């Protein structure tokens, strides 16, 4: 004979189990610092870092890829001669190396950077910050869904450029949540946060930012893992292949193949190439070709400070004083590498100054930031990895992400071989 309370007791037991599981996944937000979960770890010293974490190597590889991709002459309007591209490469490399070597020579050496750096990670603070950022991102997504309709991925993929508002704030939030989820020790929280961030970026059809997130994850992983360099190179190649596949899938979803071939003026002999190759080669070669055409036209009328416009919110951004230059059919899709704004304002002087400052920044990164400023360093290396396409250092969205990651780094990472006083290890 069944006991009348047996069913209730079973339900109560199940509820208790669910409550315990939920408490483990999302501990009380009011936990005192003494109850925070602390995880010890070690960052690689600069001697142990793979070559793709070296800013000088990234810079040189980018320029070599631009020159090689340009040689394919993949479009009918690709810049036809070699003299100007080689000149821009020589000026850029020379200016970069000057700034890089001067900084590394003048700054006093920090020999401890070459050795492994122990740290303690406050996982509780990390996931609490991620939760707050996710809520803020969800509010913006909901706002845009209510006032602008369904996101491009669920409605009209072609509307990705004009869809919604507050994207300068939304995209950094989604990228930060995705990247920082990889540091979480809970597999469930890691999965939930990463899925949320990647899904949010995919809804807006932002393949560029998806690649940015993947690159930052790769750099963070490479700085903190104890894997050998050989394994890291294998992982890097796999991540690159995955990123190219994702870019191709999203690109094909929002742009029909015939439209891609026509808009980018792809030569007929390349039209039957796999789209993955066409996307990759065209997106490396076309911006460099555009930059060369900017110099070939030579219509420089003095500085306008337009290179500072990306620092402003979109509703305050003045009209582009160089907009008319994009009416030239030889300049495709607007992107002209990281040098476009400086070249249009200062001509060849802009090329030298921009690369000089970039070299100084990379020299500082090697001598003062690697490996300790792991989150900010991963952002900087990612921005450097995309110089073939555009200037990712100055947009407001990048500055916001730098600010967020600086706060996360200061709040969550504690340096030294022992945990911070008043906290207990996980």
CSV table of C-alpha atoms in Angstrom, one decimal:
chain,number,residue,atom,x,y,z
A,1,UNK,CA,0.0,0.0,0.0
A,2,UNK,CA,1.4,3.4,-1.1
A,3,UNK,CA,2.1,5.9,1.6
A,4,UNK,CA,0.1,9.1,1.0
A,5,UNK,CA,3.1,11.3,1.5
A,6,UNK,CA,5.5,9.3,-0.6
A,7,UNK,CA,4.8,11.3,-3.8
A,8,UNK,CA,5.2,14.6,-1.9
A,9,UNK,CA,8.5,13.4,-0.4
A,10,UNK,CA,9.8,12.5,-3.8
A,11,UNK,CA,8.9,15.9,-5.3
A,12,UNK,CA,10.5,17.6,-2.3
A,13,UNK,CA,13.7,15.6,-2.8
A,14,UNK,CA,13.8,16.4,-6.5
A,15,UNK,CA,13.3,20.1,-5.8
A,16,UNK,CA,16.1,20.0,-3.3
A,17,UNK,CA,18.5,18.4,-5.8
A,18,UNK,CA,17.6,21.1,-8.4
A,19,UNK,CA,18.2,23.8,-5.8
A,20,UNK,CA,21.6,22.4,-4.9
A,21,UNK,CA,22.6,22.1,-8.6
A,22,UNK,CA,21.4,25.7,-9.2
A,23,UNK,CA,23.3,26.9,-6.1
A,24,UNK,CA,26.5,25.3,-7.4
A,25,UNK,CA,26.1,26.8,-10.9
A,26,UNK,CA,25.0,30.3,-9.7
A,27,UNK,CA,26.2,30.9,-6.1
A,28,UNK,CA,24.7,33.7,-4.2
A,29,UNK,CA,25.6,37.1,-5.8
A,30,UNK,CA,26.0,38.4,-2.3
A,31,UNK,CA,28.9,36.0,-1.5
A,32,UNK,CA,31.5,37.8,0.6
A,33,UNK,CA,35.0,37.9,-0.9
A,34,UNK,CA,36.1,35.4,1.7
A,35,UNK,CA,33.8,32.8,0.0
A,36,UNK,CA,35.0,33.5,-3.5
A,37,UNK,CA,36.4,30.6,-5.6
A,38,UNK,CA,40.0,31.2,-6.3
A,39,UNK,CA,41.9,29.2,-9.0
A,40,UNK,CA,45.7,29.2,-9.2
A,41,UNK,CA,47.4,29.3,-12.5
A,42,UNK,CA,50.6,30.2,-14.4
A,43,UNK,CA,51.1,32.3,-17.4
A,44,UNK,CA,53.8,31.5,-20.0
A,45,UNK,CA,56.9,33.5,-20.0
A,46,UNK,CA,57.8,35.4,-23.2
A,47,UNK,CA,60.4,32.7,-24.0
A,48,UNK,CA,57.8,30.0,-24.2
A,49,UNK,CA,55.2,31.9,-26.3
A,50,UNK,CA,54.5,30.7,-29.8
A,51,UNK,CA,55.5,32.9,-32.7
A,52,UNK,CA,52.0,34.0,-33.4
A,53,UNK,CA,52.0,35.8,-30.1
A,54,UNK,CA,54.9,38.0,-31.2
A,55,UNK,CA,53.6,41.4,-32.4
A,56,UNK,CA,56.6,41.8,-34.8
A,57,UNK,CA,55.9,38.5,-36.4
A,58,UNK,CA,52.2,39.3,-36.8
A,59,UNK,CA,53.0,42.7,-38.4
A,60,UNK,CA,55.4,41.2,-40.9
A,61,UNK,CA,53.2,38.2,-41.8
A,62,UNK,CA,50.2,40.5,-42.4
A,63,UNK,CA,52.2,42.6,-44.9
A,64,UNK,CA,53.6,39.5,-46.7
A,65,UNK,CA,50.0,38.2,-47.0
A,66,UNK,CA,48.8,41.5,-48.4
A,67,UNK,CA,51.6,41.5,-51.0
A,68,UNK,CA,51.0,37.9,-52.0
A,69,UNK,CA,47.2,38.2,-52.1
A,70,UNK,CA,47.6,41.4,-54.3
A,71,UNK,CA,49.7,39.4,-56.8
A,72,UNK,CA,46.7,37.2,-57.6
A,73,UNK,CA,45.0,40.2,-59.2
A,74,UNK,CA,41.8,38.7,-58.2
A,75,UNK,CA,39.5,41.5,-59.3
A,76,UNK,CA,39.4,43.5,-62.6
A,77,UNK,CA,40.4,46.7,-60.7
A,78,UNK,CA,43.2,45.4,-58.5
A,79,UNK,CA,46.1,47.8,-58.4
A,80,UNK,CA,48.2,46.6,-61.3
A,81,UNK,CA,51.8,47.5,-60.6
A,82,UNK,CA,54.3,46.4,-57.8
A,83,UNK,CA,56.2,49.6,-57.2
A,84,UNK,CA,53.7,51.4,-54.9
A,85,UNK,CA,52.7,48.3,-52.8
A,86,UNK,CA,56.4,47.6,-52.2
A,87,UNK,CA,57.1,51.3,-51.3
A,88,UNK,CA,54.2,51.3,-48.8
A,89,UNK,CA,55.5,48.0,-47.3
A,90,UNK,CA,59.1,49.4,-47.0
A,91,UNK,CA,57.8,52.7,-45.3
A,92,UNK,CA,55.5,50.8,-43.0
A,93,UNK,CA,58.1,48.2,-41.9
A,94,UNK,CA,60.8,50.8,-41.5
A,95,UNK,CA,58.7,53.1,-39.4
A,96,UNK,CA,57.4,50.2,-37.3
A,97,UNK,CA,60.8,48.8,-36.6
A,98,UNK,CA,62.2,52.2,-35.7
A,99,UNK,CA,59.5,52.7,-33.0
A,100,UNK,CA,59.6,49.0,-31.9
A,101,UNK,CA,63.4,48.9,-31.5
A,102,UNK,CA,63.7,52.3,-29.8
A,103,UNK,CA,61.2,51.4,-27.1
A,104,UNK,CA,62.7,48.0,-26.5
A,105,UNK,CA,66.2,49.6,-26.3
A,106,UNK,CA,65.3,52.5,-24.0
A,107,UNK,CA,63.0,50.7,-21.6
A,108,UNK,CA,64.8,49.0,-18.7
A,109,UNK,CA,64.5,45.2,-19.1
A,110,UNK,CA,62.1,43.3,-16.9
A,111,UNK,CA,63.8,39.9,-16.8
A,112,UNK,CA,61.0,38.3,-14.9
A,113,UNK,CA,58.7,38.6,-18.0
A,114,UNK,CA,60.8,35.9,-19.6
A,115,UNK,CA,59.8,33.5,-16.8
A,116,UNK,CA,56.5,31.9,-16.0
A,117,UNK,CA,54.2,34.2,-14.0
A,118,UNK,CA,52.0,32.7,-11.3
A,119,UNK,CA,48.5,34.1,-10.6
A,120,UNK,CA,45.2,33.5,-8.8
A,121,UNK,CA,41.9,33.9,-10.7
A,122,UNK,CA,38.8,35.0,-8.8
A,123,UNK,CA,36.3,32.9,-10.7
A,124,UNK,CA,33.3,34.2,-8.7
A,125,UNK,CA,33.9,37.8,-9.6
A,126,UNK,CA,34.6,36.7,-13.2
A,127,UNK,CA,31.2,35.1,-13.7
A,128,UNK,CA,29.4,37.8,-11.8
A,129,UNK,CA,30.8,40.4,-14.2
A,130,UNK,CA,30.0,38.2,-17.2
A,131,UNK,CA,26.4,37.8,-15.9
A,132,UNK,CA,26.0,41.6,-15.6
A,133,UNK,CA,27.5,42.1,-19.1
A,134,UNK,CA,25.1,39.5,-20.5
A,135,UNK,CA,22.1,41.2,-19.0
A,136,UNK,CA,23.2,44.5,-20.5
A,137,UNK,CA,23.6,42.9,-23.9
A,138,UNK,CA,20.3,41.1,-23.6
A,139,UNK,CA,18.6,44.5,-22.9
A,140,UNK,CA,20.1,46.0,-26.1
A,141,UNK,CA,19.1,42.9,-28.2
A,142,UNK,CA,15.6,43.1,-26.8
A,143,UNK,CA,15.4,46.8,-27.5
A,144,UNK,CA,16.4,46.4,-31.1
A,145,UNK,CA,14.1,43.4,-31.6
A,146,UNK,CA,11.2,45.4,-30.3
A,147,UNK,CA,11.9,48.6,-32.3
A,148,UNK,CA,13.6,47.2,-35.4
A,149,UNK,CA,12.2,43.8,-35.8
A,150,UNK,CA,13.9,40.4,-35.7
A,151,UNK,CA,17.7,40.4,-36.1
A,152,UNK,CA,19.2,40.0,-39.6
A,153,UNK,CA,19.9,36.3,-39.1
A,154,UNK,CA,16.2,35.6,-38.4
A,155,UNK,CA,14.8,38.2,-40.9
A,156,UNK,CA,16.7,39.9,-43.7
A,157,UNK,CA,20.5,39.0,-43.8
A,158,UNK,CA,21.1,42.0,-46.1
A,159,UNK,CA,20.0,44.4,-43.4
A,160,UNK,CA,23.0,43.6,-41.1
A,161,UNK,CA,24.7,47.0,-41.8
A,162,UNK,CA,21.6,49.1,-40.9
A,163,UNK,CA,19.9,47.0,-38.3
A,164,UNK,CA,19.4,48.2,-34.8
A,165,UNK,CA,21.0,50.8,-32.4
A,166,UNK,CA,23.7,50.8,-29.7
A,167,UNK,CA,25.9,48.3,-31.6
A,168,UNK,CA,29.0,50.2,-30.5
A,169,UNK,CA,28.1,49.1,-27.0
A,170,UNK,CA,26.5,45.7,-27.7
A,171,UNK,CA,29.3,44.2,-29.7
A,172,UNK,CA,32.1,44.7,-27.1
A,173,UNK,CA,29.8,43.2,-24.5
A,174,UNK,CA,29.2,40.1,-26.5
A,175,UNK,CA,32.9,39.7,-27.4
A,176,UNK,CA,34.0,40.1,-23.8
A,177,UNK,CA,31.4,37.6,-22.5
A,178,UNK,CA,32.5,35.1,-25.1
A,179,UNK,CA,36.2,35.5,-24.5
A,180,UNK,CA,36.0,35.6,-20.7
A,181,UNK,CA,33.7,32.6,-20.5
A,182,UNK,CA,36.8,30.5,-21.5
A,183,UNK,CA,38.4,31.4,-18.2
A,184,UNK,CA,35.5,30.0,-16.1
A,185,UNK,CA,36.1,26.7,-14.3
A,186,UNK,CA,32.5,25.7,-14.5
A,187,UNK,CA,31.8,23.8,-17.7
A,188,UNK,CA,28.1,24.7,-17.6
A,189,UNK,CA,28.7,28.5,-17.1
A,190,UNK,CA,31.4,28.3,-19.8
A,191,UNK,CA,29.0,26.8,-22.2
A,192,UNK,CA,26.1,29.1,-21.3
A,193,UNK,CA,28.1,32.3,-21.6
A,194,UNK,CA,30.0,31.3,-24.7
A,195,UNK,CA,26.7,30.2,-26.5
A,196,UNK,CA,25.1,33.5,-25.5
A,197,UNK,CA,27.9,35.6,-26.8
A,198,UNK,CA,28.4,33.7,-30.1
A,199,UNK,CA,24.6,33.5,-30.7
A,200,UNK,CA,24.3,37.2,-30.1
A,201,UNK,CA,27.1,38.0,-32.6
A,202,UNK,CA,25.6,35.5,-35.1
A,203,UNK,CA,22.2,37.1,-34.9
A,204,UNK,CA,23.7,40.3,-36.1
A,205,UNK,CA,25.6,38.5,-38.9
A,206,UNK,CA,28.9,40.0,-37.6
A,207,UNK,CA,31.4,37.5,-39.0
A,208,UNK,CA,34.3,39.9,-38.5
A,209,UNK,CA,33.5,40.1,-34.7
A,210,UNK,CA,33.1,36.4,-34.5
A,211,UNK,CA,36.6,36.1,-35.9
A,212,UNK,CA,37.8,38.7,-33.4
A,213,UNK,CA,36.3,36.7,-30.5
A,214,UNK,CA,37.9,33.5,-31.8
A,215,UNK,CA,41.3,35.2,-32.1
A,216,UNK,CA,41.1,36.6,-28.6
A,217,UNK,CA,40.2,33.2,-27.2
A,218,UNK,CA,43.2,31.7,-29.0
A,219,UNK,CA,45.6,34.3,-27.6
A,220,UNK,CA,44.2,34.0,-24.1
A,221,UNK,CA,44.5,30.2,-24.3
A,222,UNK,CA,48.1,30.4,-25.7
A,223,UNK,CA,49.2,32.7,-22.9
A,224,UNK,CA,47.9,30.6,-20.1
A,225,UNK,CA,48.2,27.0,-21.3
A,226,UNK,CA,51.2,24.8,-20.5
A,227,UNK,CA,50.9,23.0,-23.9
A,228,UNK,CA,54.0,22.7,-26.1
A,229,UNK,CA,54.5,25.1,-29.0
A,230,UNK,CA,53.9,22.3,-31.5
A,231,UNK,CA,50.4,21.6,-30.1
A,232,UNK,CA,49.7,25.3,-30.0
A,233,UNK,CA,50.6,25.7,-33.7
A,234,UNK,CA,48.3,22.8,-34.5
A,235,UNK,CA,45.5,24.3,-32.5
A,236,UNK,CA,46.1,27.7,-34.2
A,237,UNK,CA,45.8,26.2,-37.7
A,238,UNK,CA,42.6,24.4,-36.7
A,239,UNK,CA,41.1,27.6,-35.3
A,240,UNK,CA,42.0,29.5,-38.4
A,241,UNK,CA,40.4,26.9,-40.6
A,242,UNK,CA,37.3,27.0,-38.4
A,243,UNK,CA,37.2,30.8,-38.5
A,244,UNK,CA,37.5,30.8,-42.3
A,245,UNK,CA,34.7,28.2,-42.5
A,246,UNK,CA,32.5,30.3,-40.3
A,247,UNK,CA,33.2,33.5,-42.3
A,248,UNK,CA,32.4,31.7,-45.5
A,249,UNK,CA,29.1,30.3,-44.2
A,250,UNK,CA,27.9,33.7,-42.8
A,251,UNK,CA,29.1,35.4,-46.0
A,252,UNK,CA,27.2,33.0,-48.2
A,253,UNK,CA,24.1,33.4,-46.0
A,254,UNK,CA,24.0,37.2,-46.3
A,255,UNK,CA,25.5,37.6,-49.8
A,256,UNK,CA,24.5,35.5,-52.8
A,257,UNK,CA,27.5,34.2,-54.8
A,258,UNK,CA,26.5,36.1,-58.0
A,259,UNK,CA,26.2,39.3,-56.0
A,260,UNK,CA,29.6,38.7,-54.4
A,261,UNK,CA,31.3,38.1,-57.8
A,262,UNK,CA,29.6,41.1,-59.4
A,263,UNK,CA,30.0,43.6,-56.5
A,264,UNK,CA,33.7,42.8,-55.9
A,265,UNK,CA,34.4,42.6,-59.6
A,266,UNK,CA,36.0,39.2,-59.3
A,267,UNK,CA,37.8,38.1,-62.5
A,268,UNK,CA,36.0,35.5,-64.5
A,269,UNK,CA,38.9,33.0,-64.3
A,270,UNK,CA,38.4,32.9,-60.5
A,271,UNK,CA,34.6,32.6,-60.5
A,272,UNK,CA,34.6,28.8,-60.1
A,273,UNK,CA,37.0,28.8,-57.1
A,274,UNK,CA,35.6,27.7,-53.8
A,275,UNK,CA,34.0,30.6,-52.0
A,276,UNK,CA,36.2,30.0,-48.9
A,277,UNK,CA,39.3,30.9,-51.1
A,278,UNK,CA,37.5,33.8,-52.7
A,279,UNK,CA,36.4,35.3,-49.4
A,280,UNK,CA,39.9,35.0,-47.9
A,281,UNK,CA,42.0,36.3,-50.8
A,282,UNK,CA,39.6,39.1,-51.7
A,283,UNK,CA,39.3,40.3,-48.2
A,284,UNK,CA,43.1,40.5,-47.8
A,285,UNK,CA,43.9,41.9,-51.3
A,286,UNK,CA,41.1,44.3,-51.9
A,287,UNK,CA,41.8,46.7,-48.9
A,288,UNK,CA,45.5,46.8,-49.9
A,289,UNK,CA,44.5,47.5,-53.5
A,290,UNK,CA,42.2,50.3,-52.3
A,291,UNK,CA,45.0,51.8,-50.3
A,292,UNK,CA,47.2,51.9,-53.3
A,293,UNK,CA,44.5,53.6,-55.4
A,294,UNK,CA,44.2,56.2,-52.7
A,295,UNK,CA,47.8,57.1,-53.2
A,296,UNK,CA,47.6,56.8,-57.0
A,297,UNK,CA,44.8,59.3,-57.1
A,298,UNK,CA,46.9,61.7,-54.9
A,299,UNK,CA,44.0,64.1,-54.0
A,300,UNK,CA,45.3,65.1,-50.6
A,301,UNK,CA,44.1,68.5,-49.3
A,302,UNK,CA,45.6,68.6,-45.8
A,303,UNK,CA,44.5,67.0,-42.5
A,304,UNK,CA,40.9,66.9,-41.4
A,305,UNK,CA,41.3,64.8,-38.3
A,306,UNK,CA,38.8,62.3,-39.7
A,307,UNK,CA,41.0,59.5,-38.3
A,308,UNK,CA,39.6,60.5,-34.9
A,309,UNK,CA,35.9,60.2,-35.9
A,310,UNK,CA,35.7,56.5,-35.0
A,311,UNK,CA,36.2,57.5,-31.4
A,312,UNK,CA,32.9,59.2,-31.4
A,313,UNK,CA,29.4,57.7,-30.8
A,314,UNK,CA,27.7,57.1,-34.1
A,315,UNK,CA,25.1,59.8,-33.5
A,316,UNK,CA,27.8,62.4,-33.0
A,317,UNK,CA,30.0,61.3,-35.9
A,318,UNK,CA,30.5,64.1,-38.6
A,319,UNK,CA,30.2,63.3,-42.3
A,320,UNK,CA,33.2,61.7,-43.8
A,321,UNK,CA,35.2,64.4,-45.6
A,322,UNK,CA,36.7,61.8,-47.8
A,323,UNK,CA,33.4,60.1,-48.8
A,324,UNK,CA,33.7,61.2,-52.4
A,325,UNK,CA,36.7,59.1,-52.9
A,326,UNK,CA,34.6,55.9,-52.7
A,327,UNK,CA,32.8,56.9,-55.8
A,328,UNK,CA,35.8,55.7,-57.7
A,329,UNK,CA,34.8,52.2,-59.0
A,330,UNK,CA,38.4,51.0,-58.5
A,331,UNK,CA,37.9,51.3,-54.7
A,332,UNK,CA,35.7,48.4,-53.6
A,333,UNK,CA,33.7,48.0,-50.4
A,334,UNK,CA,35.3,50.9,-48.5
A,335,UNK,CA,38.0,49.0,-46.5
A,336,UNK,CA,41.6,50.2,-47.1
A,337,UNK,CA,43.7,48.5,-44.4
A,338,UNK,CA,44.6,50.2,-41.1
A,339,UNK,CA,46.3,53.1,-42.9
A,340,UNK,CA,43.4,54.6,-44.9
A,341,UNK,CA,42.4,57.4,-42.5
A,342,UNK,CA,46.0,58.4,-41.8
A,343,UNK,CA,46.9,58.3,-45.5
A,344,UNK,CA,43.9,60.4,-46.5
A,345,UNK,CA,44.7,63.1,-43.9
A,346,UNK,CA,48.5,63.1,-44.0
A,347,UNK,CA,49.5,61.2,-47.2
A,348,UNK,CA,52.9,59.3,-46.8
A,349,UNK,CA,53.6,61.1,-43.6
A,350,UNK,CA,50.5,59.5,-42.2
A,351,UNK,CA,51.8,56.0,-43.1
A,352,UNK,CA,55.1,56.7,-41.3
A,353,UNK,CA,53.5,58.2,-38.2
A,354,UNK,CA,50.8,55.5,-37.9
A,355,UNK,CA,53.4,52.7,-38.1
A,356,UNK,CA,55.8,54.5,-35.8
A,357,UNK,CA,53.1,54.7,-33.1
A,358,UNK,CA,52.1,51.1,-33.7
A,359,UNK,CA,55.8,50.0,-33.3
A,360,UNK,CA,56.1,52.0,-30.1
A,361,UNK,CA,52.9,50.3,-28.8
A,362,UNK,CA,54.2,46.8,-29.7
A,363,UNK,CA,57.5,47.5,-28.1
A,364,UNK,CA,55.8,48.6,-24.9
A,365,UNK,CA,53.6,45.5,-25.1
A,366,UNK,CA,56.6,43.2,-25.2
A,367,UNK,CA,58.5,44.9,-22.5
A,368,UNK,CA,55.8,45.9,-20.1
A,369,UNK,CA,52.5,44.0,-20.8
A,370,UNK,CA,53.4,40.4,-21.8
A,371,UNK,CA,52.3,38.1,-20.3
A,372,UNK,CA,50.7,39.7,-17.2
A,373,UNK,CA,48.0,41.9,-18.9
A,374,UNK,CA,46.6,38.8,-20.5
A,375,UNK,CA,43.1,40.1,-21.5
A,376,UNK,CA,44.3,43.5,-22.8
A,377,UNK,CA,47.3,41.9,-24.6
A,378,UNK,CA,44.9,39.4,-26.4
A,379,UNK,CA,42.9,42.4,-27.6
A,380,UNK,CA,45.9,44.2,-28.9
A,381,UNK,CA,47.3,41.2,-30.7
A,382,UNK,CA,43.9,40.6,-32.3
A,383,UNK,CA,43.6,44.2,-33.5
A,384,UNK,CA,47.2,43.8,-34.9
A,385,UNK,CA,46.1,40.6,-36.7
A,386,UNK,CA,43.4,42.5,-38.7
A,387,UNK,CA,45.5,45.4,-39.9
A,388,UNK,CA,45.2,44.0,-43.5
A,389,UNK,CA,41.5,45.0,-43.4
A,390,UNK,CA,40.9,48.1,-41.2
A,391,UNK,CA,42.1,50.1,-38.2
A,392,UNK,CA,40.6,48.2,-35.2
A,393,UNK,CA,42.6,50.2,-32.6
A,394,UNK,CA,40.6,53.4,-32.6
A,395,UNK,CA,36.9,52.6,-32.9
A,396,UNK,CA,34.8,53.5,-29.8
A,397,UNK,CA,33.7,49.8,-29.6
A,398,UNK,CA,37.4,48.8,-29.2
A,399,UNK,CA,38.0,51.5,-26.6
A,400,UNK,CA,35.0,50.3,-24.6
A,401,UNK,CA,36.2,46.7,-24.8
A,402,UNK,CA,39.7,47.7,-23.6
A,403,UNK,CA,38.1,49.5,-20.7
A,404,UNK,CA,36.0,46.5,-19.7
A,405,UNK,CA,38.8,44.1,-20.0
A,406,UNK,CA,41.1,46.4,-17.9
A,407,UNK,CA,38.5,46.3,-15.1
A,408,UNK,CA,38.0,42.5,-15.4
A,409,UNK,CA,41.8,42.0,-15.3
A,410,UNK,CA,42.2,44.2,-12.2
A,411,UNK,CA,39.3,42.7,-10.3
A,412,UNK,CA,39.8,39.0,-11.2
A,413,UNK,CA,43.6,38.4,-11.5
A,414,UNK,CA,45.8,38.5,-8.5
A,415,UNK,CA,49.5,38.0,-9.0
A,416,UNK,CA,51.9,35.9,-7.0
A,417,UNK,CA,52.3,32.3,-6.0
A,418,UNK,CA,49.7,32.4,-3.2
A,419,UNK,CA,46.0,33.4,-3.2
A,420,UNK,CA,44.9,36.8,-2.1
A,421,UNK,CA,44.5,37.1,1.7
A,422,UNK,CA,40.9,36.5,2.8
A,423,UNK,CA,40.0,34.2,0.0
A,424,UNK,CA,40.0,30.5,-0.3
A,425,UNK,CA,41.0,28.3,-3.2
A,426,UNK,CA,38.3,26.4,-5.1
